[in-house]
Each structure stands twice: as C-alpha cells, then as structure tokens.
CSV table of C-alpha atoms in Angstrom, one decimal:
chain,number,residue,atom,x,y,z
F,1,VAL,CA,50.3,12.9,176.5
F,2,VAL,CA,53.1,14.8,174.0
F,3,ALA,CA,53.4,17.2,176.5
F,4,GLU,CA,53.6,15.3,180.0
F,5,HIS,CA,55.1,12.3,178.3
F,6,ALA,CA,57.2,12.4,175.5
F,7,ASP,CA,60.7,13.0,174.0
F,8,TRP,CA,59.7,13.0,170.0
F,9,TRP,CA,56.3,14.5,168.6
F,10,ASN,CA,55.6,12.4,165.3
F,11,TYR,CA,53.2,14.4,163.7
F,12,ILE,CA,51.6,13.3,159.7
F,13,TYR,CA,52.4,16.4,157.9
F,14,ARG,CA,49.6,18.0,155.5
F,15,THR,CA,50.5,22.0,155.4
F,16,PRO,CA,52.6,24.6,156.8
F,17,GLU,CA,49.2,26.1,158.2
F,18,GLU,CA,47.9,23.3,160.2
F,19,TYR,CA,51.6,22.6,161.1
F,20,ALA,CA,51.6,26.2,162.9
F,21,HIS,CA,48.4,25.3,164.7
F,22,LYS,CA,49.4,22.0,166.2
F,23,GLN,CA,52.0,23.6,167.0
F,24,GLU,CA,50.5,26.1,169.0
F,25,VAL,CA,48.3,23.2,170.5
F,26,LEU,CA,51.1,21.5,171.8
F,27,LYS,CA,52.9,24.3,172.7
F,28,GLN,CA,49.6,25.4,174.9
F,29,HIS,CA,49.9,21.7,176.3
F,30,CYS,CA,53.6,22.4,177.3
F,31,ARG,CA,52.5,25.6,179.6
F,32,ASP,CA,49.5,23.7,181.1
F,33,VAL,CA,52.1,21.1,182.4
F,34,GLY,CA,55.0,23.0,182.9
F,35,ARG,CA,57.0,21.6,180.2
F,36,ASP,CA,59.4,23.6,178.1
F,37,TYR,CA,58.8,23.0,174.3
F,38,ASP,CA,61.7,23.0,172.8
F,39,GLU,CA,62.8,19.9,175.1
F,40,ILE,CA,60.4,18.0,172.1
F,41,LEU,CA,62.1,17.1,169.2
F,42,GLN,CA,59.7,16.9,166.0
F,43,VAL,CA,59.6,14.7,163.8
F,44,VAL,CA,57.2,15.1,160.6
F,45,ALA,CA,56.2,12.0,158.9
F,46,PRO,CA,54.3,12.7,155.1
F,47,GLN,CA,53.7,10.6,152.5
F,48,ILE,CA,54.7,12.0,149.6
F,49,LEU,CA,53.6,11.2,145.9
F,50,ILE,CA,56.5,12.8,143.7
F,51,ALA,CA,56.9,12.9,139.8
F,52,GLU,CA,59.4,14.6,137.1
F,53,THR,CA,56.0,16.5,136.0
F,54,GLU,CA,53.0,17.9,136.8
F,55,ASP,CA,51.3,16.3,134.2
F,56,GLU,CA,52.5,13.3,135.0
F,57,LEU,CA,52.1,14.0,138.5
F,58,ARG,CA,48.2,14.2,138.0
F,59,ARG,CA,48.1,11.2,135.1
F,60,LEU,CA,50.0,9.1,138.6
F,61,GLN,CA,47.3,10.8,140.9
F,62,GLU,CA,44.2,9.7,138.3
F,63,SER,CA,45.8,6.2,137.4
F,64,GLY,CA,44.7,4.5,140.5
F,65,THR,CA,48.2,3.7,140.6
F,66,ALA,CA,49.0,5.9,143.8
F,67,ARG,CA,47.4,6.5,147.0
F,68,SER,CA,45.6,9.6,147.4
F,69,VAL,CA,48.0,12.1,149.5
F,70,ALA,CA,45.4,15.0,150.4
F,71,SER,CA,44.9,14.1,154.1
F,72,ASN,CA,48.3,13.2,155.1
F,73,GLY,CA,50.9,14.4,152.3
F,74,ILE,CA,52.9,16.4,149.7
F,75,ALA,CA,52.3,15.9,146.0
F,76,GLY,CA,54.1,17.4,143.5
F,77,THR,CA,57.4,18.0,141.8
F,78,PRO,CA,61.0,17.2,142.9
F,79,GLU,CA,61.1,21.2,143.5
F,80,GLN,CA,57.7,21.7,145.2
F,81,VAL,CA,58.2,18.6,147.8
F,82,THR,CA,61.5,20.1,148.4
F,83,GLU,CA,60.7,23.5,149.4
F,84,ALA,CA,57.5,21.7,151.3
F,85,LEU,CA,59.8,19.8,154.0
F,86,GLN,CA,62.3,22.7,153.6
F,87,THR,CA,59.7,24.8,155.0
F,88,ALA,CA,58.4,22.0,157.6
F,89,ILE,CA,62.4,22.0,158.8
F,90,ARG,CA,62.0,26.1,159.0
F,91,MET,CA,59.5,25.2,161.2
F,92,GLY,CA,61.1,23.4,163.2
F,93,ALA,CA,61.4,19.9,162.3
F,94,ARG,CA,64.1,18.1,163.0
F,95,ARG,CA,63.4,14.8,161.3
F,96,VAL,CA,61.6,14.0,158.4
F,97,THR,CA,60.0,10.6,157.6
F,98,VAL,CA,58.6,9.5,154.5
F,99,SER,CA,56.4,6.5,153.1
F,100,PHE,CA,55.7,7.0,149.5
F,101,ALA,CA,52.6,7.2,147.9
F,102,ASP,CA,53.5,5.1,144.9
F,103,SER,CA,54.8,2.1,146.8
F,104,PRO,CA,55.4,-1.1,146.2
F,105,ARG,CA,56.8,1.2,142.3
F,106,THR,CA,59.7,2.8,142.7
F,107,ASP,CA,59.7,6.0,140.8
F,108,GLY,CA,59.1,7.8,143.2
F,109,THR,CA,61.5,6.9,146.2
F,110,LEU,CA,64.5,6.9,143.2
F,111,LEU,CA,63.1,10.3,142.1
F,112,PHE,CA,62.8,11.9,145.5
F,113,SER,CA,66.5,10.2,146.5
F,114,GLU,CA,68.0,11.4,143.5
F,115,ARG,CA,66.3,15.2,143.3
F,116,VAL,CA,65.1,16.1,147.2
F,117,LEU,CA,66.9,13.8,149.7
F,118,PRO,CA,70.8,15.9,148.4
F,119,GLN,CA,68.8,19.2,148.6
F,120,LEU,CA,67.7,18.3,152.5
F,121,VAL,CA,70.7,17.0,153.9
F,122,ASP,CA,72.5,19.8,155.0
F,123,PHE,CA,69.7,22.2,154.7
F,124,ARG,CA,70.0,24.7,157.5
F,125,PRO,CA,67.1,26.7,158.5
C-alpha cells in the first residue's frame, strides 16, 4: 500500500537492523509497482524512554511508572538516544515523531528537549 499510494512512510522505529530490513522490503515493493522509492518521505516514530544515567533508566524501567519501549522504541541516556536517532536519520529518515514512555510525567520530555533535540535540529548525515 505504501509503495502504491503513500507520499510518507511512518515507521515505528525499533532497531537499525529492523529499519534496514523494512526499507529493503519497501524498495522491493516499489520496484514491483514501478515506483521511485526515493519519492516516499520516511518518518520514524519511536517511543522514547530517556534518563540522565543508565542507573536512573533502569529504575524507571523497573518502577512501573514508564511504559516498556522494548518492542517499539529507544531507551537510553541523552547521548544514546541522540545516537540512535542520528543513525535513523543517516539511514534515510527525514522526519522524527516521538512519544515519551514516562508521560504524563514531563521529565523525559524536558530532558529530550534540552539534550537531544538540539543535536537533531541541524544534523545532516
């Protein structure tokens, strides 16, 4: 359906390996229907769980106050989350749509906006 009709592809980001696999699948579907794969804008949409330290991250994961991101997201320190998102951008993502696993708490959202977002605004692969 994406290959035939979509202008944007919204992918629930998990890992670089899974993203690369899904990109190859989409490329094949595009070839099958005669569509230029590069015409489709790629959007990655991970759920984010972020904390200052790995110990704090573990505490959040074990506390039950944050949703699990094991199957649909990125968990890490600001540096780890930044690297994961920059990897997705290097792989072809042109938009990033995030949600936060610790909402309605604002801690993760604030940490992301202060430490990760500035690293993405002008990032060019």
